[in-house]
CSV table of C-alpha atoms and ligand atoms in Angstrom, one decimal:
chain,number,residue,atom,x,y,z
A,242,MET,CA,8.8,104.4,111.7
A,243,SER,CA,9.2,106.5,108.6
A,244,GLY,CA,10.9,109.4,110.5
A,245,LYS,CA,8.4,111.7,108.9
A,246,THR,CA,6.2,113.8,111.2
A,247,SER,CA,3.5,116.3,110.5
A,248,GLU,CA,3.9,117.7,114.0
A,249,ILE,CA,5.8,121.0,113.3
A,250,SER,CA,5.9,123.6,116.0
A,251,GLY,CA,6.1,127.2,115.0
A,252,PHE,CA,5.3,126.4,111.4
A,253,TYR,CA,3.2,129.5,111.3
A,254,LYS,CA,6.1,131.7,112.2
A,255,LEU,CA,8.1,130.8,109.1
A,256,THR,CA,8.1,132.5,105.8
A,257,PRO,CA,6.3,130.8,102.9
A,258,GLU,CA,9.6,129.8,101.4
A,259,GLU,CA,10.8,128.2,104.6
A,260,ARG,CA,7.6,126.3,105.0
A,261,ALA,CA,7.8,125.1,101.4
A,262,GLN,CA,11.3,123.6,102.1
A,263,ILE,CA,9.9,121.7,105.1
A,264,VAL,CA,7.0,120.4,103.1
A,265,ALA,CA,9.3,119.5,100.3
A,266,ARG,CA,11.4,117.3,102.6
A,267,PHE,CA,8.2,115.7,104.0
A,268,ALA,CA,6.7,115.0,100.6
A,269,GLY,CA,9.9,114.2,98.7
A,270,LEU,CA,9.6,117.2,96.3
A,271,ASN,CA,12.5,118.1,94.1
A,272,GLU,CA,13.9,121.5,93.2
A,273,SER,CA,11.7,121.8,90.2
A,274,ASP,CA,8.6,121.0,92.2
A,275,ILE,CA,9.5,123.7,94.7
A,276,ALA,CA,10.2,126.2,91.9
A,277,GLU,CA,6.7,125.3,90.5
A,278,ILE,CA,4.8,125.9,93.7
A,279,SER,CA,6.7,129.1,94.4
A,280,LYS,CA,5.3,130.6,91.2
A,281,THR,CA,2.4,133.0,91.8
A,282,GLY,CA,0.1,135.0,89.6
A,283,SER,CA,-1.4,138.3,90.6
A,284,LEU,CA,-1.9,137.3,94.2
A,285,PRO,CA,1.6,137.8,95.7
A,286,LEU,CA,2.8,135.4,98.4
A,287,GLU,CA,3.1,138.2,100.9
A,288,LEU,CA,-0.6,139.1,100.5
A,289,ALA,CA,-1.7,135.4,100.5
A,290,ASP,CA,0.3,135.0,103.7
A,291,LYS,CA,-1.9,137.7,105.3
A,292,LEU,CA,-5.1,136.2,104.1
A,293,ILE,CA,-4.7,132.7,105.6
A,294,GLU,CA,-2.2,130.8,107.7
A,295,ASN,CA,0.7,128.6,106.9
A,296,VAL,CA,0.8,129.7,103.3
A,297,ILE,CA,3.3,128.1,100.9
A,298,SER,CA,1.7,128.9,97.5
A,299,THR,CA,-1.4,130.0,95.7
A,300,VAL,CA,-3.5,128.2,93.1
A,301,GLU,CA,-4.9,129.5,89.9
A,302,LEU,CA,-8.0,128.7,88.0
A,303,PRO,CA,-9.0,129.7,84.5
A,304,VAL,CA,-11.4,132.6,84.4
A,305,GLY,CA,-13.8,132.6,81.5
A,306,ILE,CA,-16.4,135.2,80.5
A,307,ALA,CA,-20.0,134.1,80.0
A,308,VAL,CA,-21.5,136.2,77.3
A,309,ASN,CA,-25.0,137.0,76.0
A,310,PHE,CA,-26.5,137.8,79.4
A,311,MET,CA,-29.4,140.2,79.6
A,312,ILE,CA,-30.8,140.6,83.1
A,313,ASN,CA,-33.7,143.0,83.7
A,314,GLY,CA,-33.0,144.7,80.4
A,315,LYS,CA,-29.3,145.3,81.1
A,316,ASP,CA,-26.3,143.5,79.4
A,317,TYR,CA,-23.8,141.7,81.6
A,318,LEU,CA,-20.4,140.0,80.9
A,319,ILE,CA,-20.0,137.4,83.6
A,320,PRO,CA,-16.5,136.3,84.9
A,321,MET,CA,-16.5,132.6,86.0
A,322,ALA,CA,-13.6,130.9,87.7
A,323,ILE,CA,-13.8,127.1,87.2
A,324,GLU,CA,-11.7,124.1,86.3
A,325,GLU,CA,-14.6,122.2,84.5
A,326,ALA,CA,-14.7,122.3,80.8
A,327,SER,CA,-18.0,123.4,79.0
A,328,VAL,CA,-19.6,125.3,82.0
A,329,VAL,CA,-18.8,128.7,80.6
A,330,ALA,CA,-19.8,127.8,77.0
A,331,ALA,CA,-23.1,126.1,78.2
A,332,CYS,CA,-24.0,129.2,80.3
A,333,SER,CA,-23.3,131.6,77.4
A,334,ASN,CA,-25.4,129.5,75.1
A,335,ALA,CA,-28.3,129.3,77.5
A,336,ALA,CA,-28.1,133.1,77.9
A,337,LYS,CA,-28.3,133.5,74.1
A,338,ILE,CA,-31.4,131.5,73.9
A,339,ALA,CA,-33.0,133.4,76.8
A,340,ARG,CA,-32.0,136.6,75.2
A,341,ALA,CA,-34.1,135.9,72.2
A,342,SER,CA,-37.2,136.2,74.5
A,343,GLY,CA,-36.0,139.3,76.5
A,344,GLY,CA,-33.4,137.6,78.8
A,345,PHE,CA,-33.7,137.0,82.5
A,346,GLN,CA,-36.0,138.8,84.9
A,347,SER,CA,-34.5,138.7,88.3
A,348,THR,CA,-35.5,140.0,91.8
A,349,SER,CA,-34.0,139.8,95.2
A,350,SER,CA,-35.2,140.2,98.8
A,351,ASP,CA,-33.7,142.4,101.4
A,352,PRO,CA,-30.2,141.1,102.5
A,353,ILE,CA,-31.4,139.6,105.8
A,354,MET,CA,-29.0,137.2,107.6
A,355,ILE,CA,-29.8,135.2,110.6
A,356,GLY,CA,-27.5,134.9,113.7
A,357,GLN,CA,-28.1,132.1,116.2
A,358,VAL,CA,-27.6,132.1,119.9
A,359,GLN,CA,-28.0,128.7,121.5
A,360,LEU,CA,-29.6,128.8,125.0
A,361,MET,CA,-29.2,125.7,127.3
A,362,GLY,CA,-30.5,124.6,130.6
A,363,CYS,CA,-33.5,127.0,130.3
A,364,GLY,CA,-36.6,125.0,131.3
A,365,ASN,CA,-39.9,126.3,130.1
A,366,PHE,CA,-39.8,127.6,126.5
A,367,GLU,CA,-42.8,129.9,126.8
A,368,LYS,CA,-41.4,131.6,129.9
A,369,VAL,CA,-38.0,132.2,128.3
A,370,LYS,CA,-39.7,133.4,125.2
A,371,ALA,CA,-41.8,135.9,127.1
A,372,VAL,CA,-38.7,137.2,129.0
A,373,VAL,CA,-36.6,137.6,125.8
A,374,GLU,CA,-39.4,139.2,123.9
A,375,GLY,CA,-40.0,141.6,126.8
A,376,HIS,CA,-36.4,142.8,126.2
A,377,ARG,CA,-36.6,142.9,122.4
A,378,ASP,CA,-35.5,146.5,122.0
A,379,GLU,CA,-32.6,146.2,124.4
A,380,ILE,CA,-31.4,143.1,122.6
A,381,LEU,CA,-31.6,144.9,119.2
A,382,ASP,CA,-29.8,148.0,120.6
A,383,LEU,CA,-27.1,145.8,122.0
A,384,ALA,CA,-26.6,144.0,118.7
A,385,ASN,CA,-26.7,147.3,116.7
A,386,SER,CA,-24.0,148.7,119.0
A,387,ARG,CA,-21.6,146.4,117.1
A,388,SER,CA,-22.0,148.2,113.8
A,389,ARG,CA,-22.2,151.9,113.5
A,390,THR,CA,-22.0,151.6,109.7
A,391,LEU,CA,-25.1,149.5,109.5
A,392,SER,CA,-27.0,151.6,112.0
A,393,SER,CA,-26.1,154.8,110.1
A,394,MET,CA,-27.6,153.1,107.0
A,395,ASN,CA,-30.8,152.4,108.8
A,396,ALA,CA,-29.9,148.7,108.6
A,397,GLY,CA,-28.5,146.2,111.2
A,398,ALA,CA,-30.4,144.0,113.6
A,399,ARG,CA,-34.1,144.3,113.0
A,400,ASP,CA,-35.9,141.5,114.7
A,401,ILE,CA,-35.6,138.5,117.0
A,402,VAL,CA,-37.3,135.1,116.9
A,403,LEU,CA,-37.2,132.4,119.6
A,404,ARG,CA,-37.3,128.8,118.5
A,405,LYS,CA,-37.4,125.5,120.4
A,406,ILE,CA,-35.0,122.9,119.0
A,407,ASN,CA,-35.6,119.2,119.0
A,408,ASP,CA,-32.1,118.2,120.2
A,409,PRO,CA,-31.3,116.1,123.3
A,410,GLU,CA,-30.5,119.3,125.3
A,411,GLY,CA,-33.9,120.8,124.4
A,412,SER,CA,-32.1,123.9,123.3
A,413,ILE,CA,-33.8,127.2,122.8
A,414,VAL,CA,-32.3,129.3,120.0
A,415,LEU,CA,-32.6,133.0,119.5
A,416,HIS,CA,-32.6,134.1,115.9
A,417,LEU,CA,-31.2,137.6,115.4
A,418,LYS,CA,-32.4,138.9,112.0
A,419,VAL,CA,-29.9,141.4,110.6
A,420,ASP,CA,-30.0,143.5,107.5
A,421,VAL,CA,-26.4,143.4,106.4
A,422,ARG,CA,-26.8,145.6,103.2
A,423,ASP,CA,-23.9,145.0,100.9
A,424,ALA,CA,-21.8,142.7,103.1
A,425,MET,CA,-21.9,139.0,103.1
A,426,GLY,CA,-22.4,139.6,106.8
A,427,ALA,CA,-20.7,136.8,108.6
A,428,ASN,CA,-18.4,139.0,110.7
A,429,VAL,CA,-21.0,141.5,111.8
A,430,VAL,CA,-23.6,138.9,112.6
A,431,ASN,CA,-21.1,136.8,114.6
A,432,SER,CA,-20.1,139.9,116.6
A,433,MET,CA,-23.7,140.8,117.3
A,434,CYS,CA,-24.5,137.2,118.5
A,435,GLU,CA,-21.5,137.4,120.8
A,436,ALA,CA,-22.5,140.8,122.1
A,437,VAL,CA,-26.1,139.8,123.1
A,438,ALA,CA,-25.2,136.4,124.6
A,439,PRO,CA,-24.2,137.7,128.2
A,440,PHE,CA,-27.3,139.8,128.3
A,441,LEU,CA,-29.5,136.9,127.4
A,442,GLU,CA,-27.8,134.8,130.1
A,443,ARG,CA,-28.6,137.5,132.6
A,444,ILE,CA,-32.2,137.9,131.8
A,445,THR,CA,-33.1,134.3,131.2
A,446,GLY,CA,-30.8,132.4,133.6
A,447,CYS,CA,-30.0,130.1,130.6
A,448,ARG,CA,-26.4,129.3,129.6
A,449,THR,CA,-25.4,130.3,126.1
A,450,ASN,CA,-23.3,128.0,123.8
A,451,LEU,CA,-23.2,128.6,120.0
A,452,ARG,CA,-23.2,132.2,118.9
A,453,ILE,CA,-22.8,132.3,115.1
A,454,LEU,CA,-24.5,133.1,111.9
A,455,SER,CA,-26.6,130.6,110.0
A,456,ASN,CA,-25.5,129.8,106.5
A,457,LEU,CA,-29.1,129.1,105.6
A,458,THR,CA,-30.7,132.4,104.5
A,459,PRO,CA,-34.4,131.9,103.7
A,460,ASP,CA,-34.9,135.7,104.1
A,461,ARG,CA,-32.1,136.5,101.7
A,462,VAL,CA,-33.1,135.0,98.4
A,463,ALA,CA,-32.9,135.8,94.7
A,464,ARG,CA,-35.3,134.7,91.9
A,465,SER,CA,-35.0,134.7,88.2
A,466,ARG,CA,-37.2,133.7,85.3
A,467,ALA,CA,-36.6,133.3,81.6
A,468,LYS,CA,-38.3,131.9,78.5
A,469,PHE,CA,-36.6,129.4,76.2
A,470,ARG,CA,-38.3,129.2,72.8
A,471,LYS,CA,-39.1,125.7,71.7
A,472,ASP,CA,-37.9,126.4,68.2
A,473,LEU,CA,-34.5,127.3,69.5
A,474,ILE,CA,-34.0,124.3,71.8
A,475,GLY,CA,-35.0,121.4,69.6
A,476,GLY,CA,-38.8,121.5,69.6
A,477,GLU,CA,-41.8,120.3,71.7
A,478,GLU,CA,-40.2,117.0,72.6
A,479,VAL,CA,-37.2,118.7,74.2
A,480,VAL,CA,-39.5,121.0,76.2
A,481,LYS,CA,-41.4,118.1,77.6
A,482,ARG,CA,-38.2,116.1,78.4
A,483,ILE,CA,-36.7,119.1,80.3
A,484,ILE,CA,-39.9,119.4,82.3
A,485,ARG,CA,-39.8,115.7,83.1
A,486,SER,CA,-36.1,116.0,84.1
A,487,TYR,CA,-37.0,118.9,86.5
A,488,GLU,CA,-39.9,116.9,88.0
A,489,MET,CA,-37.6,114.0,88.7
A,490,ALA,CA,-35.0,116.2,90.4
A,491,ASP,CA,-37.8,117.6,92.6
A,492,ALA,CA,-38.9,114.1,93.6
A,493,ASP,CA,-35.6,112.3,94.0
A,494,PRO,CA,-32.7,113.4,96.2
A,495,TYR,CA,-30.2,111.4,94.2
A,496,ARG,CA,-31.0,113.3,91.1
A,497,ALA,CA,-31.6,116.6,93.0
A,498,ALA,CA,-27.9,116.5,94.2
A,499,THR,CA,-26.7,116.4,90.6
A,500,HIS,CA,-29.3,118.8,89.3
A,501,ASN,CA,-28.5,121.4,92.0
A,502,LYS,CA,-24.7,120.7,91.6
A,503,GLY,CA,-25.1,121.9,88.0
A,504,ILE,CA,-26.7,125.1,89.1
A,505,MET,CA,-23.9,125.7,91.6
A,506,ASN,CA,-21.3,125.1,88.7
A,507,GLY,CA,-22.4,128.5,87.5
A,508,VAL,CA,-23.1,130.2,90.8
A,509,ASP,CA,-19.9,129.1,92.5
A,510,ALA,CA,-17.8,130.1,89.5
A,511,VAL,CA,-18.9,133.7,89.7
A,512,ILE,CA,-18.7,133.7,93.5
A,513,LEU,CA,-15.1,132.3,93.3
A,514,ALA,CA,-14.0,134.9,90.6
A,515,THR,CA,-15.2,137.6,92.9
A,516,MET,CA,-13.7,135.9,96.0
A,517,ASN,CA,-16.9,135.5,97.9
A,518,ASP,CA,-17.6,132.5,100.2
A,519,TRP,CA,-18.6,129.6,97.9
A,520,ARG,CA,-18.7,127.1,100.8
A,521,SER,CA,-21.5,129.2,102.3
A,522,ALA,CA,-23.3,129.4,99.0
A,523,GLU,CA,-23.1,125.6,98.7
A,524,ALA,CA,-24.3,124.9,102.2
A,525,ASN,CA,-27.1,127.4,101.7
A,526,ALA,CA,-28.4,126.1,98.4
A,527,HIS,CA,-28.2,122.4,99.5
A,528,THR,CA,-30.1,122.8,102.7
A,529,TYR,CA,-32.8,125.2,101.4
A,530,HIS,CA,-35.2,122.4,100.6
A,531,ASN,CA,-35.7,121.9,104.3
A,532,LEU,CA,-37.5,125.2,104.4
A,533,SER,CA,-38.8,125.6,100.8
A,534,GLY,CA,-40.2,122.1,100.6
A,535,HIS,CA,-38.6,121.7,97.1
A,536,LEU,CA,-35.6,119.5,96.3
A,537,SER,CA,-35.0,121.4,93.0
A,538,LEU,CA,-33.9,125.0,93.1
A,539,THR,CA,-35.5,125.5,89.7
A,540,ARG,CA,-38.8,124.7,88.1
A,541,TYR,CA,-40.0,124.5,84.5
A,542,SER,CA,-43.3,124.7,82.8
A,543,GLU,CA,-44.7,125.2,79.3
A,544,ASP,CA,-46.4,128.4,78.4
A,545,GLU,CA,-49.4,128.8,76.1
A,546,ASN,CA,-47.2,128.7,73.0
A,547,GLY,CA,-45.5,125.5,74.1
A,548,ASP,CA,-42.3,127.4,74.9
A,549,LEU,CA,-40.3,126.5,78.0
A,550,VAL,CA,-40.4,128.8,81.1
A,551,GLY,CA,-37.7,128.3,83.7
A,552,GLU,CA,-37.6,129.8,87.2
A,553,ILE,CA,-35.2,129.7,90.0
A,554,GLU,CA,-35.4,130.6,93.7
A,555,ILE,CA,-32.1,130.4,95.4
A,556,PRO,CA,-30.9,131.6,98.8
A,557,VAL,CA,-27.8,133.6,98.3
A,558,ALA,CA,-25.5,135.6,100.7
A,559,VAL,CA,-22.8,137.5,98.8
A,560,GLY,CA,-21.2,140.8,99.5
A,561,THR,CA,-19.7,143.6,97.4
A,562,VAL,CA,-17.9,145.0,100.5
A,563,GLY,CA,-15.8,143.4,103.2
A,564,GLY,CA,-14.0,140.0,103.3
A,565,SER,CA,-11.5,139.3,100.5
A,566,THR,CA,-13.7,140.9,97.8
A,567,ASN,CA,-11.7,144.1,97.7
A,568,THR,CA,-8.4,142.9,99.2
A,569,VAL,CA,-7.5,140.9,96.2
A,570,LYS,CA,-7.2,143.2,93.2
A,571,LYS,CA,-8.3,140.8,90.5
A,572,ALA,CA,-11.4,139.9,92.5
A,573,ALA,CA,-12.3,143.6,92.6
A,574,ILE,CA,-11.7,143.9,88.9
A,575,PHE,CA,-13.8,140.9,88.1
A,576,ARG,CA,-16.6,142.5,90.1
A,577,LYS,CA,-16.1,145.7,88.1
A,578,ILE,CA,-16.5,143.6,84.9
A,579,LEU,CA,-19.7,142.1,86.3
A,580,GLY,CA,-20.9,145.7,87.0
A,581,VAL,CA,-22.7,145.0,90.3
A,582,ASN,CA,-22.3,147.5,93.1
A,583,SER,CA,-24.8,146.1,95.6
A,584,SER,CA,-25.3,142.7,97.1
A,585,SER,CA,-28.9,142.5,95.9
A,586,LYS,CA,-27.9,143.2,92.2
A,587,PHE,CA,-25.1,140.6,92.6
A,588,ALA,CA,-27.7,138.1,93.9
A,589,GLN,CA,-29.9,138.8,90.9
A,590,VAL,CA,-27.1,138.0,88.5
A,591,LEU,CA,-26.3,134.8,90.4
A,592,ALA,CA,-29.8,133.6,90.2
A,593,ALA,CA,-29.8,134.2,86.4
A,594,VAL,CA,-26.5,132.4,86.0
A,595,GLY,CA,-27.8,129.4,88.1
A,596,LEU,CA,-30.9,129.2,85.9
A,597,ALA,CA,-28.9,129.4,82.7
A,598,GLN,CA,-26.5,126.7,83.9
A,599,ASN,CA,-29.3,124.4,84.9
A,600,PHE,CA,-31.3,124.9,81.6
A,601,ALA,CA,-28.1,124.2,79.6
A,602,ALA,CA,-27.5,121.0,81.5
A,603,LEU,CA,-31.1,119.8,81.2
A,604,ARG,CA,-31.3,120.7,77.5
A,605,ALA,CA,-28.1,118.7,76.8
A,606,LEU,CA,-29.3,115.8,78.8
A,607,SER,CA,-32.7,115.9,77.2
A,608,ALA,CA,-31.4,116.2,73.7
A,609,GLU,CA,-28.0,114.8,72.6
A,610,GLY,CA,-26.8,113.8,76.1
A,611,ILE,CA,-24.1,115.6,78.1
A,612,GLN,CA,-21.1,113.7,76.8
A,613,LYS,CA,-21.1,115.0,73.2
A,614,GLY,CA,-20.3,118.5,74.2
A,615,HIS,CA,-18.1,117.5,77.0
A,616,MET,CA,-16.0,115.2,74.9
A,617,GLY,CA,-14.6,117.8,72.5
A,618,LEU,CA,-13.4,119.9,75.5
A,619,HIS,CA,-12.2,116.8,77.3
A,620,ALA,CA,-10.2,115.9,74.2
A,621,ARG,CA,-8.6,119.4,74.1
A,622,SER,CA,-7.6,119.2,77.8
A,623,LEU,CA,-6.0,115.8,77.3
A,624,ALA,CA,-4.1,117.1,74.3
A,625,VAL,CA,-2.8,120.0,76.4
A,626,SER,CA,-1.9,117.7,79.3
A,627,VAL,CA,0.3,115.5,77.0
A,628,GLY,CA,2.2,118.7,75.9
A,629,ALA,CA,0.5,119.7,72.7
A,630,LYS,CA,0.9,123.3,71.7
A,631,GLY,CA,-0.9,125.8,69.4
A,632,SER,CA,-2.6,124.1,66.4
A,633,GLU,CA,-1.5,120.6,67.6
A,634,ILE,CA,-4.2,120.9,70.3
A,635,ASP,CA,-7.2,121.2,67.9
A,636,HIS,CA,-5.7,118.7,65.5
A,637,ILE,CA,-5.3,116.0,68.1
A,638,SER,CA,-8.6,116.6,69.8
A,639,GLU,CA,-10.5,116.6,66.4
A,640,ILE,CA,-8.9,113.2,65.5
A,641,MET,CA,-9.7,111.7,68.9
A,642,VAL,CA,-13.4,112.9,68.8
A,643,LYS,CA,-13.8,111.6,65.2
A,644,GLU,CA,-12.3,108.2,66.2
A,645,GLY,CA,-14.4,108.1,69.4
A,646,ASN,CA,-11.1,107.2,71.2
A,647,ILE,CA,-10.4,110.0,73.7
A,648,SER,CA,-7.6,109.0,76.0
A,649,MET,CA,-4.3,110.1,77.3
A,650,ALA,CA,-2.5,107.3,75.5
A,651,ARG,CA,-4.1,108.2,72.1
A,652,ALA,CA,-3.3,111.9,72.6
A,653,ARG,CA,0.3,111.0,73.3
A,654,ASP,CA,0.6,108.8,70.2
A,655,LEU,CA,-1.0,111.4,68.0
A,656,LEU,CA,1.4,114.1,69.3
A,657,GLU,CA,4.4,111.9,68.6
A,658,SER,CA,3.3,111.2,65.1
A,659,ILE,CA,2.5,114.9,64.3
A,660,ARG,CA,5.9,115.9,65.6
A,661,GLN,CA,7.6,113.2,63.7
A,662,SER,CA,5.9,114.0,60.4
A,663,ASN,CA,6.8,117.7,60.9
A,664,SER,CA,10.5,117.1,61.7
B,701,MEV,C1,-21.8,118.4,85.7
B,701,MEV,O1,-20.9,119.1,86.4
B,701,MEV,C2,-23.2,119.0,86.0
B,701,MEV,C3,-24.4,118.1,85.4
B,701,MEV,O2,-24.3,116.8,85.9
B,701,MEV,C4,-25.7,118.7,86.0
B,701,MEV,C5,-26.9,117.9,85.7
B,701,MEV,O3,-26.8,116.7,85.5
B,701,MEV,O4,-28.0,118.5,85.7
B,701,MEV,C6,-24.4,118.1,83.9
């Protein structure tokens, strides 16, 4: 028996400082570790403690600005929060190349979310369907009674669809289609699902179980398109190789996972900077192929001049109101920098960022390979992690890249010898 236990009653009632002391005893942290985790940036512990439970600290990520974006004729500076080197640089570079041909053309659908109510023990699907559809207006009214704001905007629950699910229970599911306007929509859709469930039980005689939004949003999608001139990206051969890369991603799930991960490098970083729900964005993007029939979220072709045309279609549910988007000041300021005041404009920007990020990755992979660009940045981050400061960082990373020996040990040796020769 170690004597250590993670069973701590009343942990939630303590202050963040008290919790940190308990965690420190459990994990063997020393005073300086505790001092380190108690440091916060612009998100004060008191506010963090209101956002989630059992808070002891906050984490910080670098926020970089992707430049050069022109979307639908308008210039954007795009805040991106991410720990991975070269994402922001690659995105900016892709935007610069797209800009030479007019930038990105983005569109978005209405912000329709789907809420699901699972009905069990129902029997005949067609009968249940007929009963539910016969009460369509009452169901929609009941759902809309949960949001006066949406109703006053002529939005809210708009339609119902009944589906039969191929699960062991033989569940029937009601889809509630809700126009959530500028919200991400999870809260309002969940409340609507819970509101209609007892009524559905009454009219159908079924039992209800799950009552929750779907994170798959085929009715809430954004599209973007851009041209990348062949003379700016390494010529005809690179254009062809990028198209072959996309075709492979669309045919092979192993490659699709990596290809779409690259897209989400960009999309998530913007979502995170503005404190939207990136887990929902991930789930959405990575299950969309079940409905779209395409493993790859992007596609590429060659136009009549031999230039590369890239397109993306991505389901995206982000809000400019509600959630943590306005509670955390920095997130609100990053959205101000982004300059989007509606969820549909926001989705259009995200589609352009996803396309830019994917093009940048495919171009690097189809030309010099991804490691060349990565290595310089990796070398810099190793230099920083061994304690290099100011000009030492560039000096050490340049030597490591030139030598082709990029490692923590080499960075440490180089730092030592620079400091010795300067002392
Ligand atoms: C790395 O985070 C993302 C890439 O692997 C994406 C891709 O391979 O397309 C470079």
